[in-house]
Amino acid sequence: MAVKVEMAFTLIVALAALPHIVSTAAAASAENARDARIFELLDDDQDGSVSMTEFKNNQMLVFYILDHNKDLSLTADETFLQPDAFKSISGTDGKIDTLEFLDIVDSAFKQADTNHDGLLDRQEFVALLNRVRNR
Ligand SMILES: [Ca+2]
Ligand SMILES: [Ca+2]
Ligand SMILES: [Ca+2]
């Protein structure tokens, strides 16, 4: 797996979990319940799978939350990424713009969609989370 995509996984899962980290000090035993809640958060129409559109919309929301100064780009201090990881996404300008962000979201979605049906089901989503955690 390309380094860039691995970084995208880390970013995306951390981002998806962000509201939960803030609102609940979830114990490790509550991890499954938390994963299920993250999935439900992503699955806007609650049809049991996360489409590319749902995934992107949710990630863009997170982008806006992280973008403290609302200039539509993320600088290193607005993310919690390691410098190398940040640079692999941002390129040389030191900023992650919305296109770069959507590009990694797109890559991560395609990597996670292991049966290539254009949807993330619960199984694929949990596999994605586990892959990131066990890195
Ligand atoms: Ca859905
Ligand atoms: Ca910014
Ligand atoms: Ca799938």
PDB file of C-alpha atoms and ligand atoms in Angstrom:
ATOM      1  CA  MET A   1       0.000   0.000   0.000  1.00  0.00           C
ATOM      2  CA  ALA A   2       1.327   3.419  -0.924  1.00  0.00           C
ATOM      3  CA  VAL A   3       2.501   5.513   2.007  1.00  0.00           C
ATOM      4  CA  LYS A   4       0.185   8.300   0.968  1.00  0.00           C
ATOM      5  CA  VAL A   5      -2.874   6.065   1.145  1.00  0.00           C
ATOM      6  CA  GLU A   6      -1.820   4.677   4.513  1.00  0.00           C
ATOM      7  CA  MET A   7      -1.570   8.217   5.804  1.00  0.00           C
ATOM      8  CA  ALA A   8      -4.984   8.928   4.382  1.00  0.00           C
ATOM      9  CA  PHE A   9      -6.409   6.018   6.360  1.00  0.00           C
ATOM     10  CA  THR A  10      -4.907   7.311   9.552  1.00  0.00           C
ATOM     11  CA  LEU A  11      -6.206  10.790   8.905  1.00  0.00           C
ATOM     12  CA  ILE A  12      -9.674   9.695   7.907  1.00  0.00           C
ATOM     13  CA  VAL A  13     -10.270   7.332  10.769  1.00  0.00           C
ATOM     14  CA  ALA A  14      -8.938   9.827  13.259  1.00  0.00           C
ATOM     15  CA  LEU A  15     -11.173  12.455  11.730  1.00  0.00           C
ATOM     16  CA  ALA A  16     -14.224  10.216  11.724  1.00  0.00           C
ATOM     17  CA  ALA A  17     -13.585   9.501  15.385  1.00  0.00           C
ATOM     18  CA  LEU A  18     -12.985  13.120  16.293  1.00  0.00           C
ATOM     19  CA  PRO A  19     -16.425  14.023  17.687  1.00  0.00           C
ATOM     20  CA  HIS A  20     -16.324  10.874  19.782  1.00  0.00           C
ATOM     21  CA  ILE A  21     -12.889  11.534  21.176  1.00  0.00           C
ATOM     22  CA  VAL A  22     -14.085  14.949  22.238  1.00  0.00           C
ATOM     23  CA  SER A  23     -17.415  13.911  23.693  1.00  0.00           C
ATOM     24  CA  THR A  24     -16.617  10.557  25.277  1.00  0.00           C
ATOM     25  CA  ALA A  25     -13.593   9.087  26.976  1.00  0.00           C
ATOM     26  CA  ALA A  26     -14.423   5.717  25.489  1.00  0.00           C
ATOM     27  CA  ALA A  27     -12.827   2.719  27.126  1.00  0.00           C
ATOM     28  CA  ALA A  28     -11.154   0.101  24.940  1.00  0.00           C
ATOM     29  CA  SER A  29     -14.013  -2.270  25.680  1.00  0.00           C
ATOM     30  CA  ALA A  30     -16.375   0.233  24.083  1.00  0.00           C
ATOM     31  CA  GLU A  31     -14.380   0.180  20.846  1.00  0.00           C
ATOM     32  CA  ASN A  32     -16.873  -1.942  18.925  1.00  0.00           C
ATOM     33  CA  ALA A  33     -19.763   0.247  19.965  1.00  0.00           C
ATOM     34  CA  ARG A  34     -17.788   3.305  18.976  1.00  0.00           C
ATOM     35  CA  ASP A  35     -16.934   1.822  15.569  1.00  0.00           C
ATOM     36  CA  ALA A  36     -20.611   1.153  15.004  1.00  0.00           C
ATOM     37  CA  ARG A  37     -21.444   4.737  15.903  1.00  0.00           C
ATOM     38  CA  ILE A  38     -18.821   6.105  13.521  1.00  0.00           C
ATOM     39  CA  PHE A  39     -20.262   3.926  10.783  1.00  0.00           C
ATOM     40  CA  GLU A  40     -23.772   5.170  11.492  1.00  0.00           C
ATOM     41  CA  LEU A  41     -22.474   8.723  11.422  1.00  0.00           C
ATOM     42  CA  LEU A  42     -21.044   8.143   7.945  1.00  0.00           C
ATOM     43  CA  ASP A  43     -24.110   6.297   6.651  1.00  0.00           C
ATOM     44  CA  ASP A  44     -26.342   9.341   6.202  1.00  0.00           C
ATOM     45  CA  ASP A  45     -29.342   7.585   4.650  1.00  0.00           C
ATOM     46  CA  GLN A  46     -28.944   4.604   7.000  1.00  0.00           C
ATOM     47  CA  ASP A  47     -29.173   1.977   4.273  1.00  0.00           C
ATOM     48  CA  GLY A  48     -26.401  -0.026   5.923  1.00  0.00           C
ATOM     49  CA  SER A  49     -23.586   0.971   3.603  1.00  0.00           C
ATOM     50  CA  VAL A  50     -21.490   4.058   3.060  1.00  0.00           C
ATOM     51  CA  SER A  51     -21.424   5.376  -0.488  1.00  0.00           C
ATOM     52  CA  MET A  52     -18.579   7.431  -1.926  1.00  0.00           C
ATOM     53  CA  THR A  53     -20.826  10.515  -1.734  1.00  0.00           C
ATOM     54  CA  GLU A  54     -21.635   9.948   1.933  1.00  0.00           C
ATOM     55  CA  PHE A  55     -17.979   9.350   2.675  1.00  0.00           C
ATOM     56  CA  LYS A  56     -16.831  12.490   0.870  1.00  0.00           C
ATOM     57  CA  ASN A  57     -19.534  14.708   2.361  1.00  0.00           C
ATOM     58  CA  ASN A  58     -18.621  13.566   5.835  1.00  0.00           C
ATOM     59  CA  GLN A  59     -14.913  14.060   5.269  1.00  0.00           C
ATOM     60  CA  MET A  60     -15.459  17.549   3.862  1.00  0.00           C
ATOM     61  CA  LEU A  61     -17.384  18.418   7.004  1.00  0.00           C
ATOM     62  CA  VAL A  62     -14.371  17.336   9.017  1.00  0.00           C
ATOM     63  CA  PHE A  63     -12.129  19.371   6.723  1.00  0.00           C
ATOM     64  CA  TYR A  64     -14.111  22.505   7.567  1.00  0.00           C
ATOM     65  CA  ILE A  65     -13.969  21.722  11.278  1.00  0.00           C
ATOM     66  CA  LEU A  66     -10.188  21.324  11.170  1.00  0.00           C
ATOM     67  CA  ASP A  67      -9.710  24.420   9.023  1.00  0.00           C
ATOM     68  CA  HIS A  68      -9.626  26.842  11.945  1.00  0.00           C
ATOM     69  CA  ASN A  69      -8.898  29.995   9.979  1.00  0.00           C
ATOM     70  CA  LYS A  70     -11.395  29.031   7.224  1.00  0.00           C
ATOM     71  CA  ASP A  71      -9.027  29.655   4.322  1.00  0.00           C
ATOM     72  CA  LEU A  72     -10.061  26.337   2.722  1.00  0.00           C
ATOM     73  CA  SER A  73      -6.654  24.787   3.219  1.00  0.00           C
ATOM     74  CA  LEU A  74      -5.154  22.800   6.048  1.00  0.00           C
ATOM     75  CA  THR A  75      -1.737  23.729   7.352  1.00  0.00           C
ATOM     76  CA  ALA A  76       0.375  21.362   9.456  1.00  0.00           C
ATOM     77  CA  ASP A  77      -0.742  23.011  12.699  1.00  0.00           C
ATOM     78  CA  GLU A  78      -4.396  22.452  11.811  1.00  0.00           C
ATOM     79  CA  THR A  79      -3.833  18.704  11.535  1.00  0.00           C
ATOM     80  CA  PHE A  80      -2.218  16.243  13.927  1.00  0.00           C
ATOM     81  CA  LEU A  81      -0.176  14.519  11.233  1.00  0.00           C
ATOM     82  CA  GLN A  82       3.529  13.793  11.438  1.00  0.00           C
ATOM     83  CA  PRO A  83       5.518  16.273   9.295  1.00  0.00           C
ATOM     84  CA  ASP A  84       6.459  13.594   6.728  1.00  0.00           C
ATOM     85  CA  ALA A  85       2.883  12.405   6.469  1.00  0.00           C
ATOM     86  CA  PHE A  86       1.620  15.937   6.111  1.00  0.00           C
ATOM     87  CA  LYS A  87       4.105  16.715   3.374  1.00  0.00           C
ATOM     88  CA  SER A  88       3.243  13.575   1.409  1.00  0.00           C
ATOM     89  CA  ILE A  89      -0.307  14.888   1.133  1.00  0.00           C
ATOM     90  CA  SER A  90       0.270  18.635   0.932  1.00  0.00           C
ATOM     91  CA  GLY A  91       3.125  18.681  -1.566  1.00  0.00           C
ATOM     92  CA  THR A  92       5.647  21.490  -1.445  1.00  0.00           C
ATOM     93  CA  ASP A  93       3.265  24.385  -0.712  1.00  0.00           C
ATOM     94  CA  GLY A  94       2.752  23.278   2.895  1.00  0.00           C
ATOM     95  CA  LYS A  95      -1.021  23.314   2.582  1.00  0.00           C
ATOM     96  CA  ILE A  96      -3.622  20.640   1.962  1.00  0.00           C
ATOM     97  CA  ASP A  97      -6.287  22.181  -0.249  1.00  0.00           C
ATOM     98  CA  THR A  98      -9.729  20.684  -0.815  1.00  0.00           C
ATOM     99  CA  LEU A  99      -8.682  18.929  -4.037  1.00  0.00           C
ATOM    100  CA  GLU A 100      -5.711  17.262  -2.355  1.00  0.00           C
ATOM    101  CA  PHE A 101      -7.948  16.311   0.524  1.00  0.00           C
ATOM    102  CA  LEU A 102     -10.636  14.809  -1.726  1.00  0.00           C
ATOM    103  CA  ASP A 103      -7.919  12.985  -3.631  1.00  0.00           C
ATOM    104  CA  ILE A 104      -6.762  11.110  -0.529  1.00  0.00           C
ATOM    105  CA  VAL A 105     -10.343  10.532   0.582  1.00  0.00           C
ATOM    106  CA  ASP A 106     -11.016   9.037  -2.831  1.00  0.00           C
ATOM    107  CA  SER A 107      -7.932   6.790  -2.645  1.00  0.00           C
ATOM    108  CA  ALA A 108      -8.774   5.635   0.849  1.00  0.00           C
ATOM    109  CA  PHE A 109     -12.343   4.804  -0.107  1.00  0.00           C
ATOM    110  CA  LYS A 110     -11.209   2.739  -3.105  1.00  0.00           C
ATOM    111  CA  GLN A 111      -8.642   0.879  -0.983  1.00  0.00           C
ATOM    112  CA  ALA A 112     -11.224   0.149   1.699  1.00  0.00           C
ATOM    113  CA  ASP A 113     -13.852  -1.044  -0.804  1.00  0.00           C
ATOM    114  CA  THR A 114     -12.301  -4.481  -1.111  1.00  0.00           C
ATOM    115  CA  ASN A 115     -15.139  -6.036  -3.128  1.00  0.00           C
ATOM    116  CA  HIS A 116     -15.236  -3.009  -5.477  1.00  0.00           C
ATOM    117  CA  ASP A 117     -18.991  -2.471  -5.378  1.00  0.00           C
ATOM    118  CA  GLY A 118     -18.622   1.261  -4.759  1.00  0.00           C
ATOM    119  CA  LEU A 119     -19.953   0.958  -1.204  1.00  0.00           C
ATOM    120  CA  LEU A 120     -18.381   0.418   2.178  1.00  0.00           C
ATOM    121  CA  ASP A 121     -20.297  -2.125   4.194  1.00  0.00           C
ATOM    122  CA  ARG A 122     -19.774  -2.606   7.927  1.00  0.00           C
ATOM    123  CA  GLN A 123     -17.284  -5.403   7.401  1.00  0.00           C
ATOM    124  CA  GLU A 124     -15.115  -3.335   5.071  1.00  0.00           C
ATOM    125  CA  PHE A 125     -15.321  -0.379   7.401  1.00  0.00           C
ATOM    126  CA  VAL A 126     -14.244  -2.364  10.455  1.00  0.00           C
ATOM    127  CA  ALA A 127     -11.427  -3.922   8.407  1.00  0.00           C
ATOM    128  CA  LEU A 128     -10.302  -0.402   7.518  1.00  0.00           C
ATOM    129  CA  LEU A 129     -10.306   0.684  11.159  1.00  0.00           C
ATOM    130  CA  ASN A 130      -8.388  -2.396  12.243  1.00  0.00           C
ATOM    131  CA  ARG A 131      -5.802  -1.922   9.513  1.00  0.00           C
ATOM    132  CA  VAL A 132      -5.129   1.606  10.724  1.00  0.00           C
ATOM    133  CA  ARG A 133      -4.977   0.605  14.390  1.00  0.00           C
ATOM    134  CA  ASN A 134      -2.600  -2.267  13.794  1.00  0.00           C
ATOM    135  CA  ARG A 135      -0.124  -0.349  11.728  1.00  0.00           C
TER     136      ARG A 135
HETATM  137 CA    CA B   1     -25.804   4.889   2.890  1.00  0.00          CA
HETATM  138 CA    CA B   2      -6.525  26.737   7.214  1.00  0.00          CA
HETATM  139 CA    CA B   3     -17.719  -2.735  -0.825  1.00  0.00          CA
END
